[in-house]
Coordinates of C-alpha atoms and ligand atoms in Angstrom, one line a residue:
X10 CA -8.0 -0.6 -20.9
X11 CA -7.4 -1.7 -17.5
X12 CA -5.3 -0.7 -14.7
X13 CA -1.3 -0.7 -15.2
X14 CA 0.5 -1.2 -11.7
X15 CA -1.4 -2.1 -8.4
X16 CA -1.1 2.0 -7.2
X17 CA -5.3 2.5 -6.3
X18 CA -6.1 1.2 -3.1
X19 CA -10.3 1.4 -3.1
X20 CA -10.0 0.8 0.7
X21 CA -8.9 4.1 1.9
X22 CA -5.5 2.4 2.9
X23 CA -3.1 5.1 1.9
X24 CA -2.3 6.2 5.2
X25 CA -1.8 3.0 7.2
X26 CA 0.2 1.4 4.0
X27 CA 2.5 4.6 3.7
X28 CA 3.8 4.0 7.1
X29 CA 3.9 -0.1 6.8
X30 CA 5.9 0.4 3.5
X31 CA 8.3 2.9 4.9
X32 CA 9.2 0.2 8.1
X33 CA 8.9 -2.9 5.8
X34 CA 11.6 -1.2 3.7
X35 CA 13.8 -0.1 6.7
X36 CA 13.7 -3.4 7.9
X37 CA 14.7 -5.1 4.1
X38 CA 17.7 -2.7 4.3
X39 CA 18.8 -3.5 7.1
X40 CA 19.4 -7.3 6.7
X41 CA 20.0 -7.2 3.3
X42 CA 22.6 -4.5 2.3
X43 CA 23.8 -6.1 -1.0
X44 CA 20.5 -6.4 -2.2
X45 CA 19.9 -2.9 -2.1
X46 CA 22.0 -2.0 -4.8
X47 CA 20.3 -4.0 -7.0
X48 CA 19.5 -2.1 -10.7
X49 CA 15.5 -1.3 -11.1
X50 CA 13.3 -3.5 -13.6
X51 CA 13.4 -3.3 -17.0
X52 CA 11.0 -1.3 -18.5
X53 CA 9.6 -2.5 -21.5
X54 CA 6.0 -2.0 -23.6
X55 CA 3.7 -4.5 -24.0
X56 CA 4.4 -4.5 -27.7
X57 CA 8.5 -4.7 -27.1
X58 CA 7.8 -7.6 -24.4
X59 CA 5.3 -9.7 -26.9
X60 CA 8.0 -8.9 -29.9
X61 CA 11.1 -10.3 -27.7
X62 CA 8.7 -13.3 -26.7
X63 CA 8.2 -13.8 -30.3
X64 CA 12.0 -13.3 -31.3
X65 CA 12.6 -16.5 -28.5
X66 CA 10.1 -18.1 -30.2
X67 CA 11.4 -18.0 -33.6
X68 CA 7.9 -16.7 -34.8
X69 CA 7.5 -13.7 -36.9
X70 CA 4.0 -13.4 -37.2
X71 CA 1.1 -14.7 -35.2
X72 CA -2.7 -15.5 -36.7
X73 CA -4.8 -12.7 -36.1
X74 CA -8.0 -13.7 -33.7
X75 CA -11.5 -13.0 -34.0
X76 CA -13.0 -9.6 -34.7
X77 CA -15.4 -8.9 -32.6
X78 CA -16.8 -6.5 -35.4
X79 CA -19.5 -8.6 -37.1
X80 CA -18.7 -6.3 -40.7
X81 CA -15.0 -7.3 -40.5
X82 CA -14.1 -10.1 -43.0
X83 CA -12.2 -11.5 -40.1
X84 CA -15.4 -11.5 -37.4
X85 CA -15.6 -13.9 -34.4
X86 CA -17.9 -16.7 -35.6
X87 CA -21.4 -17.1 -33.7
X88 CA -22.6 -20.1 -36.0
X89 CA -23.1 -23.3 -34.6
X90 CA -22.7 -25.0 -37.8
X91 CA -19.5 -23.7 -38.1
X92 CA -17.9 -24.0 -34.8
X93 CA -17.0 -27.4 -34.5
X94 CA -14.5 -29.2 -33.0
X95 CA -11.0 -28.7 -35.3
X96 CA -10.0 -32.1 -34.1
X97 CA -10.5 -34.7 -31.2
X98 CA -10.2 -33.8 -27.8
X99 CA -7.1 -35.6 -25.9
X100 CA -8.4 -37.6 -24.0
X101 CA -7.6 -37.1 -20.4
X102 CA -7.5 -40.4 -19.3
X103 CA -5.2 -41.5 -21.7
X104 CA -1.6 -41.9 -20.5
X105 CA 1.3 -40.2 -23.0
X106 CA 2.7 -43.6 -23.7
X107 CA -0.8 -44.8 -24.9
X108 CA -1.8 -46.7 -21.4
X109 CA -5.5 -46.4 -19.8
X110 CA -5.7 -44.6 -16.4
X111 CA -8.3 -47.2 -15.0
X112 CA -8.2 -46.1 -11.1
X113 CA -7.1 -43.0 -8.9
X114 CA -3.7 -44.0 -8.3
X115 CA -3.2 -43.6 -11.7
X116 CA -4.9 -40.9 -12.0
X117 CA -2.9 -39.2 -9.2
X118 CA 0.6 -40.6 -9.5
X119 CA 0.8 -40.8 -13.4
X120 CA -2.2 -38.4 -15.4
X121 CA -2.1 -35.9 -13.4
X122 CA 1.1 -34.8 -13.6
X123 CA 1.3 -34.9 -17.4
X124 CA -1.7 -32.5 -17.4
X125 CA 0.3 -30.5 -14.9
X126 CA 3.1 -30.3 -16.9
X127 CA 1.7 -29.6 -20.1
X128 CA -0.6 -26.6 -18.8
X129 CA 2.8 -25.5 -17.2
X130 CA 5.0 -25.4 -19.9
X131 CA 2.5 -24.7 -22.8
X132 CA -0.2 -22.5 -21.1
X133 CA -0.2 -20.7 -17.8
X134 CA 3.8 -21.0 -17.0
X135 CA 5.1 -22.3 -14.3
X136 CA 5.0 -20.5 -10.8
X137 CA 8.9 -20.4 -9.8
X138 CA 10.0 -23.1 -6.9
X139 CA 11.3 -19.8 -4.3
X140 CA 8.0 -17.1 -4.6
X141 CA 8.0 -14.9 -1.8
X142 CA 6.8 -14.8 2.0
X143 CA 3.7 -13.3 2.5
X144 CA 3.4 -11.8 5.5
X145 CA -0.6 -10.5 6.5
X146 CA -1.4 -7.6 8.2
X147 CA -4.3 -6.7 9.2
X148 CA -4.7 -2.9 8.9
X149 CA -8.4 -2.4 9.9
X150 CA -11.1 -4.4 11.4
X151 CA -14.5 -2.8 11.9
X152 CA -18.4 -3.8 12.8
X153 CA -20.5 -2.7 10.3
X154 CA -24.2 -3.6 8.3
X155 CA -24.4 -5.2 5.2
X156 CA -28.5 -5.0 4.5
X157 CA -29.4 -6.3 8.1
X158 CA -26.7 -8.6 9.0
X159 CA -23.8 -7.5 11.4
X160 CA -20.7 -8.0 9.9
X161 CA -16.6 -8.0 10.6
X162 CA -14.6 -6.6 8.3
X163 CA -11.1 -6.6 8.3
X164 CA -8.9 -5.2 5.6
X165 CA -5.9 -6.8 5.2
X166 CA -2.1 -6.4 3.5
X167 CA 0.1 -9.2 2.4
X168 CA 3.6 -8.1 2.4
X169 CA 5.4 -10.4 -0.3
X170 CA 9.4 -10.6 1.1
X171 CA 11.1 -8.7 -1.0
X172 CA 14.9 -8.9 0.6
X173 CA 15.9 -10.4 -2.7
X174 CA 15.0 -7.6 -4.7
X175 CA 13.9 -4.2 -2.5
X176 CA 13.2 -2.4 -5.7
X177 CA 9.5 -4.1 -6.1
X178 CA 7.0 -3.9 -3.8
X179 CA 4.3 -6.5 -3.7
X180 CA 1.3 -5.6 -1.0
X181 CA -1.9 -8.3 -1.7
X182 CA -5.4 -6.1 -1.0
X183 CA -7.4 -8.4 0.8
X184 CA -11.0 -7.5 2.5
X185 CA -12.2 -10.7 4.9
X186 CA -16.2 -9.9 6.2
X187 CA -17.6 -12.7 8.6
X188 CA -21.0 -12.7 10.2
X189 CA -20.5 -10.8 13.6
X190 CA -23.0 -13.2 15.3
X191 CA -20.9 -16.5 13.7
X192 CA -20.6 -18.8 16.8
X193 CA -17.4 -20.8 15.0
X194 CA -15.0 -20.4 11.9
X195 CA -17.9 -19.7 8.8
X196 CA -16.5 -21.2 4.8
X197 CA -15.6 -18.1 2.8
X198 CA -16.3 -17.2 -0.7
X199 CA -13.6 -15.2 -2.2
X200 CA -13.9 -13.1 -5.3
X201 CA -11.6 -11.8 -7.7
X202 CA -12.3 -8.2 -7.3
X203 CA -12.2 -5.6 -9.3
X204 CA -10.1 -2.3 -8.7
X205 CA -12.6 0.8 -8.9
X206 CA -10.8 1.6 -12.6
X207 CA -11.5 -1.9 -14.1
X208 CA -15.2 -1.9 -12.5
X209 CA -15.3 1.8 -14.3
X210 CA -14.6 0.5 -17.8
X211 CA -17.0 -2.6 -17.9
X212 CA -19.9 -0.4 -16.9
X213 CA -18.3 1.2 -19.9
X214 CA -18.5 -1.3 -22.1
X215 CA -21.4 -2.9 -20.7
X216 CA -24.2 -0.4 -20.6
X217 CA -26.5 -3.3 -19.9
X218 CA -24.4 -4.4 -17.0
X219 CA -27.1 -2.8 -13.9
X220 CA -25.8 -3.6 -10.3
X221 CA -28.9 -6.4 -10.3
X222 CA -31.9 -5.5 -8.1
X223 CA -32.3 -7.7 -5.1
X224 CA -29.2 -9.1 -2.6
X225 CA -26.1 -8.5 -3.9
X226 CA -23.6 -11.6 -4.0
X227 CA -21.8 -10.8 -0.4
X228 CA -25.6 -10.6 0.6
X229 CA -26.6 -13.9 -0.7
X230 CA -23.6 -15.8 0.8
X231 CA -24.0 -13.7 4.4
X232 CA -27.7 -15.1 4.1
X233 CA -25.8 -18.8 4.4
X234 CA -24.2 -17.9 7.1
X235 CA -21.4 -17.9 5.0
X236 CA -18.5 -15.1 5.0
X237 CA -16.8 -13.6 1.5
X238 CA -13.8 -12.1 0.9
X239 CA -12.0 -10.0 -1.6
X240 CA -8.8 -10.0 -3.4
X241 CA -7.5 -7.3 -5.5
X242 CA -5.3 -9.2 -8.4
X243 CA -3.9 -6.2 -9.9
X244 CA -2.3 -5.7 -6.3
X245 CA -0.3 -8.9 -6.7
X246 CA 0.5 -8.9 -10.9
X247 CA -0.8 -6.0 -13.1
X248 CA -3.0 -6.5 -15.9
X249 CA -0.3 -5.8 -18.7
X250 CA 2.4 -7.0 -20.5
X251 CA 4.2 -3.9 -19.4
X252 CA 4.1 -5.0 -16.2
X253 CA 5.8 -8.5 -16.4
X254 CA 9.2 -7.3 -14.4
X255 CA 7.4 -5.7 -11.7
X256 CA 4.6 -7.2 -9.4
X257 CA 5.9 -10.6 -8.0
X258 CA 6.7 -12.2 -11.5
X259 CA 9.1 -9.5 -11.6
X260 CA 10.0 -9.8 -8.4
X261 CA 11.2 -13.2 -8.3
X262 CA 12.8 -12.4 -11.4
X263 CA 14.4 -9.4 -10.0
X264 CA 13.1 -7.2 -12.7
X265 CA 14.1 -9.2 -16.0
X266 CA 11.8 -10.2 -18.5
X267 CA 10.2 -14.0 -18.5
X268 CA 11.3 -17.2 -19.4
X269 CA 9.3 -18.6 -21.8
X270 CA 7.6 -21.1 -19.4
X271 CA 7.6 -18.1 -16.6
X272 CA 4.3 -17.6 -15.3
X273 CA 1.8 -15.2 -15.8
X274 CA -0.9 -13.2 -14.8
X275 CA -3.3 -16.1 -14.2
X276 CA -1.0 -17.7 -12.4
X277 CA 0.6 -14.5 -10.5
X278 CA -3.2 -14.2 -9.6
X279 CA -4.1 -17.2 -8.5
X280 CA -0.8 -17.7 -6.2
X281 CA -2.3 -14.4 -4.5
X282 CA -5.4 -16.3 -3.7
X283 CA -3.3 -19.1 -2.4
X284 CA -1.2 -16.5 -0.2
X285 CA -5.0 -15.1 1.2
X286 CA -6.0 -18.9 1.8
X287 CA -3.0 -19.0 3.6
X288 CA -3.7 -16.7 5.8
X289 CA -7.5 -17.6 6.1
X290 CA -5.4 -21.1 7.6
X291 CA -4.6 -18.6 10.6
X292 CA -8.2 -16.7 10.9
X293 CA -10.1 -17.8 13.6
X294 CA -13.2 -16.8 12.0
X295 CA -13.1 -19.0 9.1
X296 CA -13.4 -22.4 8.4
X297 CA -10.5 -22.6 5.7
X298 CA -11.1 -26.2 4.3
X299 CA -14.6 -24.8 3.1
X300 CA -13.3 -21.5 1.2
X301 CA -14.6 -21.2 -2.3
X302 CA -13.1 -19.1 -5.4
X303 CA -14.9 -17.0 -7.4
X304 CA -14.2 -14.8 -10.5
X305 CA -15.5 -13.4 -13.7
X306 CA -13.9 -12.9 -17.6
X307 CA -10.4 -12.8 -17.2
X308 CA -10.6 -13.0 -13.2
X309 CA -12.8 -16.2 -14.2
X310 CA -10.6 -17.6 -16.2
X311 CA -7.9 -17.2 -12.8
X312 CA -10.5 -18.6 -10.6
X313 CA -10.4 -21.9 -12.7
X314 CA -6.2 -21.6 -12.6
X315 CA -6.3 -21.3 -8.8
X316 CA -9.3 -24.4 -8.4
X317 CA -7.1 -26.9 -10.8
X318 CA -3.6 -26.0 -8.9
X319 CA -4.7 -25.4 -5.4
X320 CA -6.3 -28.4 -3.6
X321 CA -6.8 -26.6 -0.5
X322 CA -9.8 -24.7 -2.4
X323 CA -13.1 -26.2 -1.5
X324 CA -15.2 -24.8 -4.7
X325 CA -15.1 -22.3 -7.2
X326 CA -17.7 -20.5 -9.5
X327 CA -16.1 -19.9 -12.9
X328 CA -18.2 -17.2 -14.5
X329 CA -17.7 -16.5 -18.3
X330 CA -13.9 -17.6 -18.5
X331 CA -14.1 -18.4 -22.2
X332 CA -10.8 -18.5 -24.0
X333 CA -7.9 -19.1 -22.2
X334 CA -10.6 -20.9 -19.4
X335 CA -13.2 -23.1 -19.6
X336 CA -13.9 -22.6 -23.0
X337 CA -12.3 -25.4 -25.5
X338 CA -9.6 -24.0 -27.5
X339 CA -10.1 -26.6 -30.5
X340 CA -13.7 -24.7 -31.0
X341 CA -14.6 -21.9 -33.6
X342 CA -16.9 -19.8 -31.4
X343 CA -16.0 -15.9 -30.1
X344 CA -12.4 -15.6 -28.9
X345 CA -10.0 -17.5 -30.4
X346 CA -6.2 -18.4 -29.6
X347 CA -5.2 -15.0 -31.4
X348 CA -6.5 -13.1 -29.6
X349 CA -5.4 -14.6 -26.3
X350 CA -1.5 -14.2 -27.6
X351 CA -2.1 -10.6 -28.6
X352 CA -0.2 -7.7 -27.0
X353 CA -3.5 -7.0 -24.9
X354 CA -3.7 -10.5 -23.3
X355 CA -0.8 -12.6 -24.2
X356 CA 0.6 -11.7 -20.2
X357 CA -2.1 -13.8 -18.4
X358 CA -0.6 -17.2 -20.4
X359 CA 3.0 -18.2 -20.5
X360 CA 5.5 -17.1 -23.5
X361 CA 5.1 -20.2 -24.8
X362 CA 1.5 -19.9 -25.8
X363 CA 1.9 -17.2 -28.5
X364 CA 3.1 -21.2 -30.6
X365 CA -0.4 -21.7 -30.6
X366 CA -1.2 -18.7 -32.8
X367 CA 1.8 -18.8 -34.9
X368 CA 3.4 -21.4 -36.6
X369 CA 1.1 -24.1 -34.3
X370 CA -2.8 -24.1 -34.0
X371 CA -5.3 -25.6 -31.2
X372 CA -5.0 -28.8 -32.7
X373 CA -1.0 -29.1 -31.8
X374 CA -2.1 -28.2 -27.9
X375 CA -1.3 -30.8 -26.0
X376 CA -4.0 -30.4 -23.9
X377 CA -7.0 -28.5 -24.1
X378 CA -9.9 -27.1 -21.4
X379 CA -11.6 -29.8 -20.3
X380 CA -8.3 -31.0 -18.4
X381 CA -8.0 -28.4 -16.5
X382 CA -11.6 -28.6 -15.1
X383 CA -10.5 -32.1 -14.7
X384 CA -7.9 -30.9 -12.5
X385 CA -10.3 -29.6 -9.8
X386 CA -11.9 -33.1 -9.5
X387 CA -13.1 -34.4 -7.0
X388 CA -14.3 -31.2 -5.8
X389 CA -17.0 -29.5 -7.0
X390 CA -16.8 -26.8 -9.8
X391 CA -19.7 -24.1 -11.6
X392 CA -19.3 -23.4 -15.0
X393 CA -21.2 -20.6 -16.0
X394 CA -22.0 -18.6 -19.3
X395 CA -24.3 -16.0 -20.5
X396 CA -26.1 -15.9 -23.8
X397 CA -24.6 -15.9 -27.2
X398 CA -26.3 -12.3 -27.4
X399 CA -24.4 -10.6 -25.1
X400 CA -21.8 -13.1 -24.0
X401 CA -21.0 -15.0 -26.9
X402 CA -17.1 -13.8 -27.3
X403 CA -17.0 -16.9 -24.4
X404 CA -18.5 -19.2 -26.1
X405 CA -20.8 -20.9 -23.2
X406 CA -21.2 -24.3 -25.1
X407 CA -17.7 -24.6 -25.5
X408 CA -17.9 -24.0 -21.8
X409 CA -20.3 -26.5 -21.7
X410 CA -18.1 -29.3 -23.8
X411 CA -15.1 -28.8 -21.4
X412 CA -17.5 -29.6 -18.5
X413 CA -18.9 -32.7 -19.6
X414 CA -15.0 -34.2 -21.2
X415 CA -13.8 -33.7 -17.6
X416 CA -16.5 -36.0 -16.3
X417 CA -14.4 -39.4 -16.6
X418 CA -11.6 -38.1 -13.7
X419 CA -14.7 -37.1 -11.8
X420 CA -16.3 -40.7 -12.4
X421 CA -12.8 -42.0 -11.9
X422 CA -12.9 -40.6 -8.5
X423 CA -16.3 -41.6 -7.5
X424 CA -18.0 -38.4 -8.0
X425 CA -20.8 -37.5 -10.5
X426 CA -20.4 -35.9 -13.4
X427 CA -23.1 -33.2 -15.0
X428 CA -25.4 -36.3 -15.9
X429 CA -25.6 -34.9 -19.7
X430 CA -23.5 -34.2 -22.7
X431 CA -26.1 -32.5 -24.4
X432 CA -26.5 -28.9 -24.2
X433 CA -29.3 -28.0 -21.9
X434 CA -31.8 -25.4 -23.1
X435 CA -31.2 -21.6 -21.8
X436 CA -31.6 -21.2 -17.6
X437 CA -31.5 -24.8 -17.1
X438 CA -29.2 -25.7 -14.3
X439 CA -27.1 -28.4 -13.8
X440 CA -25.9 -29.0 -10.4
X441 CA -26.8 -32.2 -9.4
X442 CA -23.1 -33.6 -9.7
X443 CA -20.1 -32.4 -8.7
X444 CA -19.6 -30.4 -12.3
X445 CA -22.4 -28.0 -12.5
X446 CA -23.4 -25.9 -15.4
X447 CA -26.1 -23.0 -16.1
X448 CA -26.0 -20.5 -18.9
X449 CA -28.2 -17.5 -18.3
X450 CA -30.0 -15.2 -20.7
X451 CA -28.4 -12.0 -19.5
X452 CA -25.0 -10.9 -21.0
X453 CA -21.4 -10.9 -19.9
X454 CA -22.1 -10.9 -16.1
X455 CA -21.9 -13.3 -13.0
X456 CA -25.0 -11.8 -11.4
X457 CA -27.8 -14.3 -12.5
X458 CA -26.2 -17.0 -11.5
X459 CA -25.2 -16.8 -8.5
X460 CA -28.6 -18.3 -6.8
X461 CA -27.7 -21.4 -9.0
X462 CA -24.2 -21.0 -7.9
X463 CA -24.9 -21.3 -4.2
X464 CA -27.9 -23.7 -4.4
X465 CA -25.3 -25.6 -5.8
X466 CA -22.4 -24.8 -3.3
X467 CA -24.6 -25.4 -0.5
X468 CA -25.1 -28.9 -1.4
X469 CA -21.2 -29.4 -0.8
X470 CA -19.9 -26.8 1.7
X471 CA -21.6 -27.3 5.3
X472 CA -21.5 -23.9 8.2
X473 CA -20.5 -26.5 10.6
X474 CA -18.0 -29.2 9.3
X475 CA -19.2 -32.2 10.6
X476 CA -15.7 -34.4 10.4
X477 CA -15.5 -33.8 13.9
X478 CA -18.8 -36.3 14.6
X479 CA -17.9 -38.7 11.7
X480 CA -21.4 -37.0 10.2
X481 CA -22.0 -37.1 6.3
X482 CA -21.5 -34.6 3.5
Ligands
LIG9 C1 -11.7 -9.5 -23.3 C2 -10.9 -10.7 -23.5 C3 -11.5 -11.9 -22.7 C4 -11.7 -11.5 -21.2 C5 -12.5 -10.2 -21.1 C6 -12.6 -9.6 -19.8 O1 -13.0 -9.6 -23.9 O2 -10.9 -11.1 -24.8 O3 -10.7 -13.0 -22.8 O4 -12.3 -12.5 -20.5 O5 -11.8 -9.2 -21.9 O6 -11.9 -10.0 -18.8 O7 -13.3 -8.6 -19.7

């Protein structure tokens, strides 16, 4: 349903990139000669790549998910009564030999990790130790209008380095716009963006989904003062099992299928965020200890990835991530584990996931949601859900459940939690922590909640960071 390899560029780069492709190659050649003879990736389906992860595995079948037919006899369940917890959460402050984490050096030097590890092996994979150079280009900068505001935009290319295997080409899409009249570096919020294809098939599937009336997102942060920027994902990983031996997992793998504790997609994604922060670290026009991440669905599910394992990220707005996200995986509410370690999905998680459907169930998880929102903490996270009419396949109050269970490390850490563990009614928001919550009445969509999102966000990102003065946040 969505786009195989990273081939559309929406930004009318064809030109510029043909020519910077042709001399990055001539250039690879050059210095690496061996390499060049190197065989191309292997091509396998989606279905051959899940079936050889299984055949590792030792699994051979997996539970079916949730339907998200209501007639089928195997529908996704959208009753509260029923969709209780299928055991205890682990607790995240709970050391694996038993011990208490009672202050922040435990927390750092001892928890941590383990919750590292665990979501490493188990979940997302593990991003390998040598990933690629990224080297930006800027290919295009203009002055332009967006509503009344003039704005910079440059349009940018990450070259990944790929002397080690010339075969795959990585190039990160990147868009940066700042406010032209910005007298210093402005924070940045940066969204997972869709490619023109993906965008096509939601309004697809989402009839309901409008463009909202009023100020777009880029025109509420610009209203800040703010800048935003936009990363294509599908440019650094594709959205397919089919794709794992190309983009840069298959680049660092030099075209061979994964490991089981490989990375994937999510990860692939939100290393391509950490590349563009990178790079924001050498852009004069923005202030890149105050750059938020955004994303929504699957490319919400990577925003929370790239919060809980990047540190340098300031904030993040995590809009309907559901399964494989926010959402607890020990709850029986819209998408379950089968349906993230399906042929259609099973590529954002690591091999090892597809346990979890099989012989294993939630309950044998190690770990589960709220630890990785606890892995953003201190700083300050949005967790955000539509209404179970419309958005229910994410299940907001699991959402919700994951939020408040990573409020101890926030606590820990002297920060507030969402004051509550109680469900809030519909459109109430909860941003007067450092976890913030609001579940809107529309359906699967970011768009309502973005107002909440940067009400919230401007209570922690400042336009002119004041460490300089000794001034408070
Ligand atoms: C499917 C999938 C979700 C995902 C969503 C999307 O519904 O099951 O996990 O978030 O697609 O990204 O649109």
């Amino acid at each position: 349903m969505f786009s195989a390899r990273p081939t559309k560029w929406p930004y009318g780069l064809i030109l510029v990139a043909l020519v910077v492709h042709s001399s990055a190659r001539g250039t690879d050649t050059a210095t690496q000669p061996v390499a060049s003879n190197l065989p191309p990736p292997v091509h396998l389906t989606a279905e051959q790549d899940h079936q050889r992860t299984m055949d590792l595995l030792h699994i051979t079948s997996l539970r079916r998910g949730a339907d998200g037919n209501p007639e089928s006899p195997n529908a996704a369940n959208y009753d509260e009564s029923k969709a209780n917890l299928s055991s205890k959460l682990p607790d995240v402050l709970v050391l694996k030999n038993g011990k208490r984490v009672t202050n922040a050096k435990l927390w750092w030097k001892r928890r941590r990790p383990e919750i590292v590890e665990d979501f490493d092996r188990e979940i997302y994979g593990r991003v390998p130790k040598n990933t690629p150079k990224v080297n930006w280009e800027a290919t295009s900068t203009i002055r332009e209008m967006n509503g009344d505001v003039p704005v910079i935009t440059k349009k940018l290319v990450g070259h990944a380095d790929n002397s080690s295997y010339p075969p795959i080409t990585v190039d990160i899409q990147l868009s940066l716009t700042t406010p032209a009249n910005a007298t210093g570096p402005v924070p940045v919020v940066m969204e997972f963006g869709l490619s023109p294809e993906v965008l096509a098939s939601f309004a697809k599937r989402f009839p309901q989904m409008q463009p909202p009336s009023g100020p777009t997102w880029q025109q509420q942060v610009l209203a800040k003062g703010w800048g935003y920027a936009v990363l294509i994902p599908t440019s650094v990983q594709a959205d397919n099992g089919a794709g794992l031996t190309e983009g840069v997992i298959g680049l660092v793998n030099q075209g061979q299928p994964r490991k089981l504790d490989d990375w994937g997609a999510l990860r692939a994604w939100a290393w391509g965020a950490s590349r563009a922060l990178d790079y924001f670290e050498t852009d004069k026009a923005v202030d890149a200890k105050q750059v938020g991440i955004e994303g929504h669905s699957r490319y919400g599910k990577a925003a929370l990835v790239t919060m809980a394992y990047d540190q340098r990220f300031a904030i993040a707005y995590v809009s309907s991530s559901g399964a494989g996200g926010a959402a607890l995986y020990r709850r029986n509410f819209g998408e379950q584990i089968g349906n993230v370690a399906g042929t259609n999905e099973y590529h954002w998680m690591a091999g090892n996931f597809l346990k979890y459907a099989g012989p294993l169930t939630p309950n044998d998880l190690p770990v589960d949601s709220h630890e990785l929102i606890a892995l953003c903490a201190p700083r300050p996270v949005f967790v955000s859900g539509g209404a179970t009419k419309g958005d229910g396949w994410v299940d907001a109050k699991g959402m919700f459940m994951a939020a408040a269970a990573a409020g101890p490390v926030y606590r820990l850490l002297g920060k507030k939690d969402m004051g509550t563990a109680e469900f809030p009614p519909m459109e109430t928001p909860l941003i007067d922590g450092d976890i913030a919550f609001r579940q809107h009445s529309a359906g699967h969509t970011p768009a309502p909640n973005w107002p909440t999102f940067l009400t919230f966000a401007s209570r922690h990102i400042v336009k002119e960071p004041s460490v300089a003065s000794g001034g408070g946040r």
